[in-house]
Amino acid sequence: MEKKKRIVIALGGNALGNTLPEQMAAVKITAKAIVDLIEEGCEVVVAHGNGPQVGMINNAMAALSREDANQPNTPLSVCVAMSQAYIGYDLQNALREELYNREIYDIPVATMITQIRVDQEDPAFQSPSKPIGHFMTEEQAKMAEEKYGYIMKEDAGRGYRRVVASPKPAEIIEIGAIRSLVDSGQLVIACGGGGIPVTRQGNHLKGASAVIDKDFASCLLAKELDADFLIILTAVEKAAIRFGKPDVKWLDDLTVEEANTYIGEGHFAPGSMLPKVQAAVEFASSKEGRTALITLLEKAKDGILGKTGTRIHQ
């Protein structure tokens, strides 16, 4: 019997919606696309973003601490953990239901609350740049700086927002448990929101005020699980150079070398397509036979079959 292709699929925000009702609707569509891959004979591991969800949780917990002086401020790492469980709850139920709808009863679905170690010396901690949470007035921002030690920055004339570091993922703490579940045939949801960022202090893991890019976390997960494919889902069917211009060129098939040339020439937008292509290149270059694919959620199956998407390989 041919060995199943092992795929790590990184879901973007558009696969999860922005509010509770939107998420419940979005995960049903997302589940169909994931189970399509399983029916193609793939072994799937799911990672996902959490931008709107962690922002919502962070805002709610901040409001609670403002209303009740006895409620301490909730660390960002705890908000990420909450978002993993909340998204996992909806996703695993939607996946289980879709599997059962197709009379697939032998694949259990599990969410792993995942911590990812980051390096305390990562230069990202010296220049926090990732905005999170709600907009504040200058007065509110000063109060947040004094009361909570937040770093606040003015955001394009819209007010002030908290900014945090976005360090590179160094180690998936629960990788042994994730690997055991995947090897036993379970459909695992892990590394939600890029993972809960922690630093190691002896045997203690301390939550960090940071946000890990979910594409880099998914890349690390795919490497650790010795996956064949890393699928990074985004809002377009393919990556492109000269995006948004009349002479736009959509990219079908790239070698690692070609992708690195385009990165060096500045073709991909920072904070948007750039980290996706960088993560794809890192995975594809990590071992012979590994392929990264960038495409739309609903095109994931066609992408695996080589019909669409941007493929990056050695």
PDB file of C-alpha atoms in Angstrom:
ATOM      1  CA  MET A   1       0.000   0.000   0.000  1.00  0.00           C
ATOM      2  CA  GLU A   2       1.343   3.422  -0.993  1.00  0.00           C
ATOM      3  CA  LYS A   3       2.336   5.634   1.935  1.00  0.00           C
ATOM      4  CA  LYS A   4      -0.088   8.512   2.464  1.00  0.00           C
ATOM      5  CA  LYS A   5       1.160  12.025   1.724  1.00  0.00           C
ATOM      6  CA  ARG A   6       1.537  13.892   5.018  1.00  0.00           C
ATOM      7  CA  ILE A   7       0.346  17.479   4.733  1.00  0.00           C
ATOM      8  CA  VAL A   8       0.501  20.387   7.167  1.00  0.00           C
ATOM      9  CA  ILE A   9      -2.127  22.934   6.173  1.00  0.00           C
ATOM     10  CA  ALA A  10      -1.871  26.501   7.528  1.00  0.00           C
ATOM     11  CA  LEU A  11      -5.302  28.136   7.617  1.00  0.00           C
ATOM     12  CA  GLY A  12      -5.451  31.915   7.249  1.00  0.00           C
ATOM     13  CA  GLY A  13      -7.968  34.270   8.847  1.00  0.00           C
ATOM     14  CA  ASN A  14     -10.368  34.013   5.888  1.00  0.00           C
ATOM     15  CA  ALA A  15     -10.825  30.314   6.744  1.00  0.00           C
ATOM     16  CA  LEU A  16     -12.051  31.205  10.238  1.00  0.00           C
ATOM     17  CA  GLY A  17     -14.068  34.434   9.979  1.00  0.00           C
ATOM     18  CA  ASN A  18     -13.866  37.490  12.247  1.00  0.00           C
ATOM     19  CA  THR A  19     -16.701  36.987  14.756  1.00  0.00           C
ATOM     20  CA  LEU A  20     -18.306  34.069  16.619  1.00  0.00           C
ATOM     21  CA  PRO A  21     -21.126  33.578  14.063  1.00  0.00           C
ATOM     22  CA  GLU A  22     -18.733  34.066  11.118  1.00  0.00           C
ATOM     23  CA  GLN A  23     -16.358  31.460  12.562  1.00  0.00           C
ATOM     24  CA  MET A  24     -19.120  28.882  13.002  1.00  0.00           C
ATOM     25  CA  ALA A  25     -20.095  29.321   9.334  1.00  0.00           C
ATOM     26  CA  ALA A  26     -16.502  29.495   8.025  1.00  0.00           C
ATOM     27  CA  VAL A  27     -15.275  26.300   9.714  1.00  0.00           C
ATOM     28  CA  LYS A  28     -17.974  24.258   7.950  1.00  0.00           C
ATOM     29  CA  ILE A  29     -16.574  25.333   4.563  1.00  0.00           C
ATOM     30  CA  THR A  30     -13.016  24.845   5.832  1.00  0.00           C
ATOM     31  CA  ALA A  31     -13.840  21.332   7.074  1.00  0.00           C
ATOM     32  CA  LYS A  32     -15.119  20.327   3.621  1.00  0.00           C
ATOM     33  CA  ALA A  33     -11.847  21.392   1.978  1.00  0.00           C
ATOM     34  CA  ILE A  34      -9.751  19.529   4.582  1.00  0.00           C
ATOM     35  CA  VAL A  35     -11.796  16.327   4.330  1.00  0.00           C
ATOM     36  CA  ASP A  36     -11.491  16.546   0.518  1.00  0.00           C
ATOM     37  CA  LEU A  37      -7.724  16.159   1.031  1.00  0.00           C
ATOM     38  CA  ILE A  38      -8.261  13.203   3.376  1.00  0.00           C
ATOM     39  CA  GLU A  39     -10.440  11.537   0.723  1.00  0.00           C
ATOM     40  CA  GLU A  40      -7.568  12.027  -1.744  1.00  0.00           C
ATOM     41  CA  GLY A  41      -5.506   9.777   0.545  1.00  0.00           C
ATOM     42  CA  CYS A  42      -3.644  12.488   2.450  1.00  0.00           C
ATOM     43  CA  GLU A  43      -2.766  12.527   6.143  1.00  0.00           C
ATOM     44  CA  VAL A  44      -3.597  16.063   7.292  1.00  0.00           C
ATOM     45  CA  VAL A  45      -2.381  18.166  10.217  1.00  0.00           C
ATOM     46  CA  VAL A  46      -4.033  21.567  10.698  1.00  0.00           C
ATOM     47  CA  ALA A  47      -2.414  24.782  11.920  1.00  0.00           C
ATOM     48  CA  HIS A  48      -4.180  28.146  11.881  1.00  0.00           C
ATOM     49  CA  GLY A  49      -3.994  31.871  12.506  1.00  0.00           C
ATOM     50  CA  ASN A  50      -5.893  33.698  15.251  1.00  0.00           C
ATOM     51  CA  GLY A  51      -5.675  37.419  14.428  1.00  0.00           C
ATOM     52  CA  PRO A  52      -9.318  38.470  14.908  1.00  0.00           C
ATOM     53  CA  GLN A  53      -9.941  35.930  17.683  1.00  0.00           C
ATOM     54  CA  VAL A  54      -6.973  36.816  19.892  1.00  0.00           C
ATOM     55  CA  GLY A  55      -7.759  40.516  19.372  1.00  0.00           C
ATOM     56  CA  MET A  56     -11.342  39.941  20.515  1.00  0.00           C
ATOM     57  CA  ILE A  57     -10.194  37.988  23.598  1.00  0.00           C
ATOM     58  CA  ASN A  58      -7.491  40.548  24.420  1.00  0.00           C
ATOM     59  CA  ASN A  59     -10.016  43.402  24.184  1.00  0.00           C
ATOM     60  CA  ALA A  60     -12.556  41.546  26.353  1.00  0.00           C
ATOM     61  CA  MET A  61     -10.002  40.762  29.062  1.00  0.00           C
ATOM     62  CA  ALA A  62      -8.684  44.344  28.983  1.00  0.00           C
ATOM     63  CA  ALA A  63     -12.260  45.651  29.405  1.00  0.00           C
ATOM     64  CA  LEU A  64     -12.736  43.332  32.391  1.00  0.00           C
ATOM     65  CA  SER A  65      -9.590  44.626  34.089  1.00  0.00           C
ATOM     66  CA  ARG A  66     -10.733  48.225  33.504  1.00  0.00           C
ATOM     67  CA  GLU A  67     -14.175  47.513  35.026  1.00  0.00           C
ATOM     68  CA  ASP A  68     -12.944  45.504  38.019  1.00  0.00           C
ATOM     69  CA  ALA A  69      -9.849  46.753  39.833  1.00  0.00           C
ATOM     70  CA  ASN A  70      -9.399  43.293  41.415  1.00  0.00           C
ATOM     71  CA  GLN A  71      -8.988  41.627  38.010  1.00  0.00           C
ATOM     72  CA  PRO A  72      -5.322  41.640  36.937  1.00  0.00           C
ATOM     73  CA  ASN A  73      -4.452  42.223  33.301  1.00  0.00           C
ATOM     74  CA  THR A  74      -4.460  38.990  31.263  1.00  0.00           C
ATOM     75  CA  PRO A  75      -1.085  38.210  29.634  1.00  0.00           C
ATOM     76  CA  LEU A  76      -1.060  37.957  25.840  1.00  0.00           C
ATOM     77  CA  SER A  77       0.219  34.359  26.072  1.00  0.00           C
ATOM     78  CA  VAL A  78      -2.950  33.421  28.010  1.00  0.00           C
ATOM     79  CA  CYS A  79      -5.112  35.134  25.360  1.00  0.00           C
ATOM     80  CA  VAL A  80      -3.367  33.046  22.661  1.00  0.00           C
ATOM     81  CA  ALA A  81      -4.082  29.868  24.686  1.00  0.00           C
ATOM     82  CA  MET A  82      -7.748  30.864  24.953  1.00  0.00           C
ATOM     83  CA  SER A  83      -7.920  31.468  21.201  1.00  0.00           C
ATOM     84  CA  GLN A  84      -6.395  28.038  20.469  1.00  0.00           C
ATOM     85  CA  ALA A  85      -9.063  26.291  22.542  1.00  0.00           C
ATOM     86  CA  TYR A  86     -11.929  28.386  21.161  1.00  0.00           C
ATOM     87  CA  ILE A  87     -10.917  27.926  17.509  1.00  0.00           C
ATOM     88  CA  GLY A  88     -10.053  24.264  18.106  1.00  0.00           C
ATOM     89  CA  TYR A  89     -13.479  23.649  19.625  1.00  0.00           C
ATOM     90  CA  ASP A  90     -15.289  24.908  16.508  1.00  0.00           C
ATOM     91  CA  LEU A  91     -12.824  23.373  14.034  1.00  0.00           C
ATOM     92  CA  GLN A  92     -12.691  19.897  15.534  1.00  0.00           C
ATOM     93  CA  ASN A  93     -16.492  19.705  15.761  1.00  0.00           C
ATOM     94  CA  ALA A  94     -16.861  20.832  12.137  1.00  0.00           C
ATOM     95  CA  LEU A  95     -14.214  18.329  10.985  1.00  0.00           C
ATOM     96  CA  ARG A  96     -15.749  15.458  12.955  1.00  0.00           C
ATOM     97  CA  GLU A  97     -19.192  16.252  11.513  1.00  0.00           C
ATOM     98  CA  GLU A  98     -17.848  16.432   7.942  1.00  0.00           C
ATOM     99  CA  LEU A  99     -15.977  13.115   8.366  1.00  0.00           C
ATOM    100  CA  TYR A 100     -19.142  11.472   9.675  1.00  0.00           C
ATOM    101  CA  ASN A 101     -21.209  12.981   6.824  1.00  0.00           C
ATOM    102  CA  ARG A 102     -18.905  11.088   4.460  1.00  0.00           C
ATOM    103  CA  GLU A 103     -19.101   7.923   6.571  1.00  0.00           C
ATOM    104  CA  ILE A 104     -15.484   8.205   7.726  1.00  0.00           C
ATOM    105  CA  TYR A 105     -15.658   7.056  11.341  1.00  0.00           C
ATOM    106  CA  ASP A 106     -12.095   5.919  12.050  1.00  0.00           C
ATOM    107  CA  ILE A 107     -10.265   9.286  12.194  1.00  0.00           C
ATOM    108  CA  PRO A 108     -10.481  10.938  15.633  1.00  0.00           C
ATOM    109  CA  VAL A 109     -10.015  14.733  15.731  1.00  0.00           C
ATOM    110  CA  ALA A 110      -8.023  16.431  18.509  1.00  0.00           C
ATOM    111  CA  THR A 111      -6.833  19.956  19.330  1.00  0.00           C
ATOM    112  CA  MET A 112      -3.414  20.277  20.981  1.00  0.00           C
ATOM    113  CA  ILE A 113      -2.856  23.413  23.047  1.00  0.00           C
ATOM    114  CA  THR A 114       0.623  24.174  21.764  1.00  0.00           C
ATOM    115  CA  GLN A 115       3.457  26.188  23.287  1.00  0.00           C
ATOM    116  CA  ILE A 116       6.333  27.324  21.095  1.00  0.00           C
ATOM    117  CA  ARG A 117       9.643  28.351  22.577  1.00  0.00           C
ATOM    118  CA  VAL A 118      11.166  31.559  21.284  1.00  0.00           C
ATOM    119  CA  ASP A 119      14.664  32.847  21.944  1.00  0.00           C
ATOM    120  CA  GLN A 120      14.845  35.562  24.613  1.00  0.00           C
ATOM    121  CA  GLU A 121      17.683  37.093  22.590  1.00  0.00           C
ATOM    122  CA  ASP A 122      15.658  37.212  19.357  1.00  0.00           C
ATOM    123  CA  PRO A 123      16.235  40.714  17.892  1.00  0.00           C
ATOM    124  CA  ALA A 124      12.444  41.057  17.411  1.00  0.00           C
ATOM    125  CA  PHE A 125      12.148  41.754  21.153  1.00  0.00           C
ATOM    126  CA  GLN A 126      14.302  44.883  20.681  1.00  0.00           C
ATOM    127  CA  SER A 127      11.947  46.334  18.066  1.00  0.00           C
ATOM    128  CA  PRO A 128       8.306  45.261  18.659  1.00  0.00           C
ATOM    129  CA  SER A 129       6.254  46.003  15.560  1.00  0.00           C
ATOM    130  CA  LYS A 130       3.165  43.744  15.542  1.00  0.00           C
ATOM    131  CA  PRO A 131       0.032  45.785  16.425  1.00  0.00           C
ATOM    132  CA  ILE A 132      -2.613  44.035  18.545  1.00  0.00           C
ATOM    133  CA  GLY A 133      -5.770  45.010  20.393  1.00  0.00           C
ATOM    134  CA  HIS A 134      -7.979  48.069  20.073  1.00  0.00           C
ATOM    135  CA  PHE A 135      -7.141  51.674  19.195  1.00  0.00           C
ATOM    136  CA  MET A 136      -6.606  54.114  22.068  1.00  0.00           C
ATOM    137  CA  THR A 137      -6.391  57.848  22.532  1.00  0.00           C
ATOM    138  CA  GLU A 138      -3.004  59.330  23.440  1.00  0.00           C
ATOM    139  CA  GLU A 139      -4.155  59.623  27.068  1.00  0.00           C
ATOM    140  CA  GLN A 140      -5.312  55.977  27.215  1.00  0.00           C
ATOM    141  CA  ALA A 141      -2.054  54.859  25.586  1.00  0.00           C
ATOM    142  CA  LYS A 142       0.016  56.660  28.226  1.00  0.00           C
ATOM    143  CA  MET A 143      -2.060  55.042  30.966  1.00  0.00           C
ATOM    144  CA  ALA A 144      -1.533  51.578  29.419  1.00  0.00           C
ATOM    145  CA  GLU A 145       2.213  52.208  29.251  1.00  0.00           C
ATOM    146  CA  GLU A 146       2.353  53.235  32.909  1.00  0.00           C
ATOM    147  CA  LYS A 147      -0.057  50.613  34.293  1.00  0.00           C
ATOM    148  CA  TYR A 148       0.838  47.539  32.218  1.00  0.00           C
ATOM    149  CA  GLY A 149       4.245  48.348  30.725  1.00  0.00           C
ATOM    150  CA  TYR A 150       2.837  48.152  27.196  1.00  0.00           C
ATOM    151  CA  ILE A 151       4.738  49.586  24.243  1.00  0.00           C
ATOM    152  CA  MET A 152       2.316  51.834  22.371  1.00  0.00           C
ATOM    153  CA  LYS A 153       2.685  53.265  18.855  1.00  0.00           C
ATOM    154  CA  GLU A 154       0.615  55.676  16.828  1.00  0.00           C
ATOM    155  CA  ASP A 155      -1.040  53.819  13.943  1.00  0.00           C
ATOM    156  CA  ALA A 156      -1.512  55.763  10.697  1.00  0.00           C
ATOM    157  CA  GLY A 157      -3.512  58.591  12.288  1.00  0.00           C
ATOM    158  CA  ARG A 158      -6.155  56.185  13.639  1.00  0.00           C
ATOM    159  CA  GLY A 159      -4.988  56.292  17.258  1.00  0.00           C
ATOM    160  CA  TYR A 160      -2.522  54.331  19.354  1.00  0.00           C
ATOM    161  CA  ARG A 161      -2.170  50.555  19.538  1.00  0.00           C
ATOM    162  CA  ARG A 162      -0.093  48.182  21.567  1.00  0.00           C
ATOM    163  CA  VAL A 163       2.796  46.611  19.632  1.00  0.00           C
ATOM    164  CA  VAL A 164       4.542  43.361  20.527  1.00  0.00           C
ATOM    165  CA  ALA A 165       7.482  41.385  19.184  1.00  0.00           C
ATOM    166  CA  SER A 166       7.128  38.758  16.461  1.00  0.00           C
ATOM    167  CA  PRO A 167      10.068  36.380  17.136  1.00  0.00           C
ATOM    168  CA  LYS A 168      10.915  33.291  15.097  1.00  0.00           C
ATOM    169  CA  PRO A 169       9.688  29.934  16.479  1.00  0.00           C
ATOM    170  CA  ALA A 170      12.566  27.847  17.879  1.00  0.00           C
ATOM    171  CA  GLU A 171      10.962  24.718  19.370  1.00  0.00           C
ATOM    172  CA  ILE A 172       7.484  23.174  19.557  1.00  0.00           C
ATOM    173  CA  ILE A 173       7.171  22.086  23.189  1.00  0.00           C
ATOM    174  CA  GLU A 174       4.385  19.522  22.604  1.00  0.00           C
ATOM    175  CA  ILE A 175       5.883  18.055  19.397  1.00  0.00           C
ATOM    176  CA  GLY A 176       6.226  14.569  20.954  1.00  0.00           C
ATOM    177  CA  ALA A 177       2.531  14.432  21.812  1.00  0.00           C
ATOM    178  CA  ILE A 178       1.536  15.870  18.418  1.00  0.00           C
ATOM    179  CA  ARG A 179       3.715  13.332  16.596  1.00  0.00           C
ATOM    180  CA  SER A 180       2.221  10.434  18.595  1.00  0.00           C
ATOM    181  CA  LEU A 181      -1.328  11.544  17.755  1.00  0.00           C
ATOM    182  CA  VAL A 182      -0.542  12.030  14.058  1.00  0.00           C
ATOM    183  CA  ASP A 183       1.309   8.707  13.801  1.00  0.00           C
ATOM    184  CA  SER A 184      -1.703   6.949  15.354  1.00  0.00           C
ATOM    185  CA  GLY A 185      -3.963   8.252  12.573  1.00  0.00           C
ATOM    186  CA  GLN A 186      -5.633  11.195  14.314  1.00  0.00           C
ATOM    187  CA  LEU A 187      -6.498  14.476  12.621  1.00  0.00           C
ATOM    188  CA  VAL A 188      -4.637  16.992  14.780  1.00  0.00           C
ATOM    189  CA  ILE A 189      -5.137  20.766  15.116  1.00  0.00           C
ATOM    190  CA  ALA A 190      -1.949  22.324  16.551  1.00  0.00           C
ATOM    191  CA  CYS A 191       0.193  25.474  16.733  1.00  0.00           C
ATOM    192  CA  GLY A 192      -2.900  27.708  16.675  1.00  0.00           C
ATOM    193  CA  GLY A 193      -2.137  31.383  16.177  1.00  0.00           C
ATOM    194  CA  GLY A 194       1.542  30.554  15.721  1.00  0.00           C
ATOM    195  CA  GLY A 195       1.630  28.826  19.111  1.00  0.00           C
ATOM    196  CA  ILE A 196       1.714  30.215  22.651  1.00  0.00           C
ATOM    197  CA  PRO A 197       5.058  32.048  22.810  1.00  0.00           C
ATOM    198  CA  VAL A 198       7.188  30.981  25.780  1.00  0.00           C
ATOM    199  CA  THR A 199      10.793  31.370  26.881  1.00  0.00           C
ATOM    200  CA  ARG A 200      12.659  28.717  28.840  1.00  0.00           C
ATOM    201  CA  GLN A 201      13.872  29.581  32.338  1.00  0.00           C
ATOM    202  CA  GLY A 202      15.415  26.383  33.678  1.00  0.00           C
ATOM    203  CA  ASN A 203      12.542  23.894  33.773  1.00  0.00           C
ATOM    204  CA  HIS A 204       9.976  26.704  33.747  1.00  0.00           C
ATOM    205  CA  LEU A 205       8.287  27.979  30.585  1.00  0.00           C
ATOM    206  CA  LYS A 206       7.361  31.656  30.868  1.00  0.00           C
ATOM    207  CA  GLY A 207       4.763  33.236  28.582  1.00  0.00           C
ATOM    208  CA  ALA A 208       6.151  36.006  26.366  1.00  0.00           C
ATOM    209  CA  SER A 209       4.412  39.173  25.179  1.00  0.00           C
ATOM    210  CA  ALA A 210       4.783  38.257  21.543  1.00  0.00           C
ATOM    211  CA  VAL A 211       2.964  36.939  18.483  1.00  0.00           C
ATOM    212  CA  ILE A 212       4.601  34.208  16.395  1.00  0.00           C
ATOM    213  CA  ASP A 213       3.885  34.280  12.667  1.00  0.00           C
ATOM    214  CA  LYS A 214       1.640  31.288  11.962  1.00  0.00           C
ATOM    215  CA  ASP A 215       3.314  30.533   8.630  1.00  0.00           C
ATOM    216  CA  PHE A 216       6.751  30.134  10.241  1.00  0.00           C
ATOM    217  CA  ALA A 217       5.216  28.051  13.057  1.00  0.00           C
ATOM    218  CA  SER A 218       3.487  25.856  10.460  1.00  0.00           C
ATOM    219  CA  CYS A 219       6.789  25.462   8.613  1.00  0.00           C
ATOM    220  CA  LEU A 220       8.501  24.277  11.816  1.00  0.00           C
ATOM    221  CA  LEU A 221       5.607  21.889  12.517  1.00  0.00           C
ATOM    222  CA  ALA A 222       5.816  20.464   8.976  1.00  0.00           C
ATOM    223  CA  LYS A 223       9.576  19.928   9.282  1.00  0.00           C
ATOM    224  CA  GLU A 224       9.251  18.282  12.717  1.00  0.00           C
ATOM    225  CA  LEU A 225       6.539  15.907  11.430  1.00  0.00           C
ATOM    226  CA  ASP A 226       8.548  15.113   8.281  1.00  0.00           C
ATOM    227  CA  ALA A 227       5.621  16.229   6.118  1.00  0.00           C
ATOM    228  CA  ASP A 228       5.664  15.925   2.337  1.00  0.00           C
ATOM    229  CA  PHE A 229       3.663  19.116   1.766  1.00  0.00           C
ATOM    230  CA  LEU A 230       3.198  22.434   3.522  1.00  0.00           C
ATOM    231  CA  ILE A 231       0.074  24.171   2.226  1.00  0.00           C
ATOM    232  CA  ILE A 232      -0.152  27.857   3.126  1.00  0.00           C
ATOM    233  CA  LEU A 233      -3.622  29.192   2.440  1.00  0.00           C
ATOM    234  CA  THR A 234      -4.177  32.818   1.554  1.00  0.00           C
ATOM    235  CA  ALA A 235      -6.699  35.126  -0.145  1.00  0.00           C
ATOM    236  CA  VAL A 236      -5.366  34.577  -3.677  1.00  0.00           C
ATOM    237  CA  GLU A 237      -5.064  31.448  -5.831  1.00  0.00           C
ATOM    238  CA  LYS A 238      -1.368  32.021  -6.557  1.00  0.00           C
ATOM    239  CA  ALA A 239       1.502  34.254  -5.464  1.00  0.00           C
ATOM    240  CA  ALA A 240       2.527  36.897  -7.984  1.00  0.00           C
ATOM    241  CA  ILE A 241       5.222  39.363  -8.878  1.00  0.00           C
ATOM    242  CA  ARG A 242       4.188  42.933  -9.766  1.00  0.00           C
ATOM    243  CA  PHE A 243       0.942  42.218  -7.883  1.00  0.00           C
ATOM    244  CA  GLY A 244      -1.795  44.797  -8.547  1.00  0.00           C
ATOM    245  CA  LYS A 245      -0.047  46.149 -11.675  1.00  0.00           C
ATOM    246  CA  PRO A 246      -1.092  45.721 -15.323  1.00  0.00           C
ATOM    247  CA  ASP A 247       1.900  43.455 -16.022  1.00  0.00           C
ATOM    248  CA  VAL A 248       1.245  41.184 -13.015  1.00  0.00           C
ATOM    249  CA  LYS A 249       2.766  37.705 -13.370  1.00  0.00           C
ATOM    250  CA  TRP A 250       1.109  34.832 -11.505  1.00  0.00           C
ATOM    251  CA  LEU A 251       3.569  32.204 -10.337  1.00  0.00           C
ATOM    252  CA  ASP A 252       2.866  28.495 -10.914  1.00  0.00           C
ATOM    253  CA  ASP A 253       6.081  26.638 -10.228  1.00  0.00           C
ATOM    254  CA  LEU A 254       9.202  27.981  -8.521  1.00  0.00           C
ATOM    255  CA  THR A 255      12.491  26.522  -7.430  1.00  0.00           C
ATOM    256  CA  VAL A 256      13.816  27.656  -4.064  1.00  0.00           C
ATOM    257  CA  GLU A 257      16.473  29.636  -5.941  1.00  0.00           C
ATOM    258  CA  GLU A 258      13.893  31.454  -8.086  1.00  0.00           C
ATOM    259  CA  ALA A 259      11.727  32.246  -5.044  1.00  0.00           C
ATOM    260  CA  ASN A 260      14.741  33.653  -3.185  1.00  0.00           C
ATOM    261  CA  THR A 261      15.553  35.875  -6.178  1.00  0.00           C
ATOM    262  CA  TYR A 262      12.011  37.310  -6.153  1.00  0.00           C
ATOM    263  CA  ILE A 263      12.210  37.830  -2.362  1.00  0.00           C
ATOM    264  CA  GLY A 264      15.515  39.682  -2.807  1.00  0.00           C
ATOM    265  CA  GLU A 265      13.972  41.896  -5.496  1.00  0.00           C
ATOM    266  CA  GLY A 266      11.196  42.918  -3.072  1.00  0.00           C
ATOM    267  CA  HIS A 267       8.237  41.477  -4.993  1.00  0.00           C
ATOM    268  CA  PHE A 268       6.272  40.286  -1.949  1.00  0.00           C
ATOM    269  CA  ALA A 269       4.578  42.586   0.570  1.00  0.00           C
ATOM    270  CA  PRO A 270       5.927  42.430   4.158  1.00  0.00           C
ATOM    271  CA  GLY A 271       3.272  41.253   6.620  1.00  0.00           C
ATOM    272  CA  SER A 272       1.264  39.759   3.756  1.00  0.00           C
ATOM    273  CA  MET A 273       2.723  37.482   1.052  1.00  0.00           C
ATOM    274  CA  LEU A 274       6.393  37.814   2.106  1.00  0.00           C
ATOM    275  CA  PRO A 275       6.259  35.613   5.253  1.00  0.00           C
ATOM    276  CA  LYS A 276       4.237  33.008   3.335  1.00  0.00           C
ATOM    277  CA  VAL A 277       6.855  32.748   0.580  1.00  0.00           C
ATOM    278  CA  GLN A 278       9.707  32.805   3.126  1.00  0.00           C
ATOM    279  CA  ALA A 279       8.098  29.975   5.130  1.00  0.00           C
ATOM    280  CA  ALA A 280       7.447  28.024   1.913  1.00  0.00           C
ATOM    281  CA  VAL A 281      11.094  28.409   0.865  1.00  0.00           C
ATOM    282  CA  GLU A 282      12.341  27.357   4.311  1.00  0.00           C
ATOM    283  CA  PHE A 283      10.239  24.179   4.217  1.00  0.00           C
ATOM    284  CA  ALA A 284      10.998  23.265   0.590  1.00  0.00           C
ATOM    285  CA  SER A 285      14.749  23.707   1.097  1.00  0.00           C
ATOM    286  CA  SER A 286      14.863  21.720   4.368  1.00  0.00           C
ATOM    287  CA  LYS A 287      14.883  18.246   2.771  1.00  0.00           C
ATOM    288  CA  GLU A 288      14.753  16.732  -0.683  1.00  0.00           C
ATOM    289  CA  GLY A 289      11.242  15.849  -1.838  1.00  0.00           C
ATOM    290  CA  ARG A 290       9.458  18.476   0.245  1.00  0.00           C
ATOM    291  CA  THR A 291       7.061  20.824  -1.566  1.00  0.00           C
ATOM    292  CA  ALA A 292       5.318  23.970  -0.372  1.00  0.00           C
ATOM    293  CA  LEU A 293       2.094  25.196  -1.933  1.00  0.00           C
ATOM    294  CA  ILE A 294       0.483  28.645  -1.649  1.00  0.00           C
ATOM    295  CA  THR A 295      -3.163  28.851  -2.727  1.00  0.00           C
ATOM    296  CA  LEU A 296      -6.809  29.431  -1.798  1.00  0.00           C
ATOM    297  CA  LEU A 297      -8.605  27.157   0.677  1.00  0.00           C
ATOM    298  CA  GLU A 298     -11.111  25.926  -1.919  1.00  0.00           C
ATOM    299  CA  LYS A 299      -8.243  25.173  -4.345  1.00  0.00           C
ATOM    300  CA  ALA A 300      -6.171  23.093  -1.877  1.00  0.00           C
ATOM    301  CA  LYS A 301      -7.212  19.766  -3.413  1.00  0.00           C
ATOM    302  CA  ASP A 302      -6.487  20.969  -6.971  1.00  0.00           C
ATOM    303  CA  GLY A 303      -3.156  22.322  -5.734  1.00  0.00           C
ATOM    304  CA  ILE A 304      -2.117  18.944  -4.335  1.00  0.00           C
ATOM    305  CA  LEU A 305      -3.058  17.396  -7.687  1.00  0.00           C
ATOM    306  CA  GLY A 306      -0.808  19.937  -9.439  1.00  0.00           C
ATOM    307  CA  LYS A 307      -3.629  21.847 -11.136  1.00  0.00           C
ATOM    308  CA  THR A 308      -3.211  25.275  -9.489  1.00  0.00           C
ATOM    309  CA  GLY A 309      -1.470  27.279  -6.794  1.00  0.00           C
ATOM    310  CA  THR A 310       2.173  28.333  -6.480  1.00  0.00           C
ATOM    311  CA  ARG A 311       4.447  25.336  -5.880  1.00  0.00           C
ATOM    312  CA  ILE A 312       7.905  25.867  -4.391  1.00  0.00           C
ATOM    313  CA  HIS A 313      10.428  23.021  -4.413  1.00  0.00           C
ATOM    314  CA  GLN A 314      14.175  22.340  -4.653  1.00  0.00           C
TER     315      GLN A 314
END
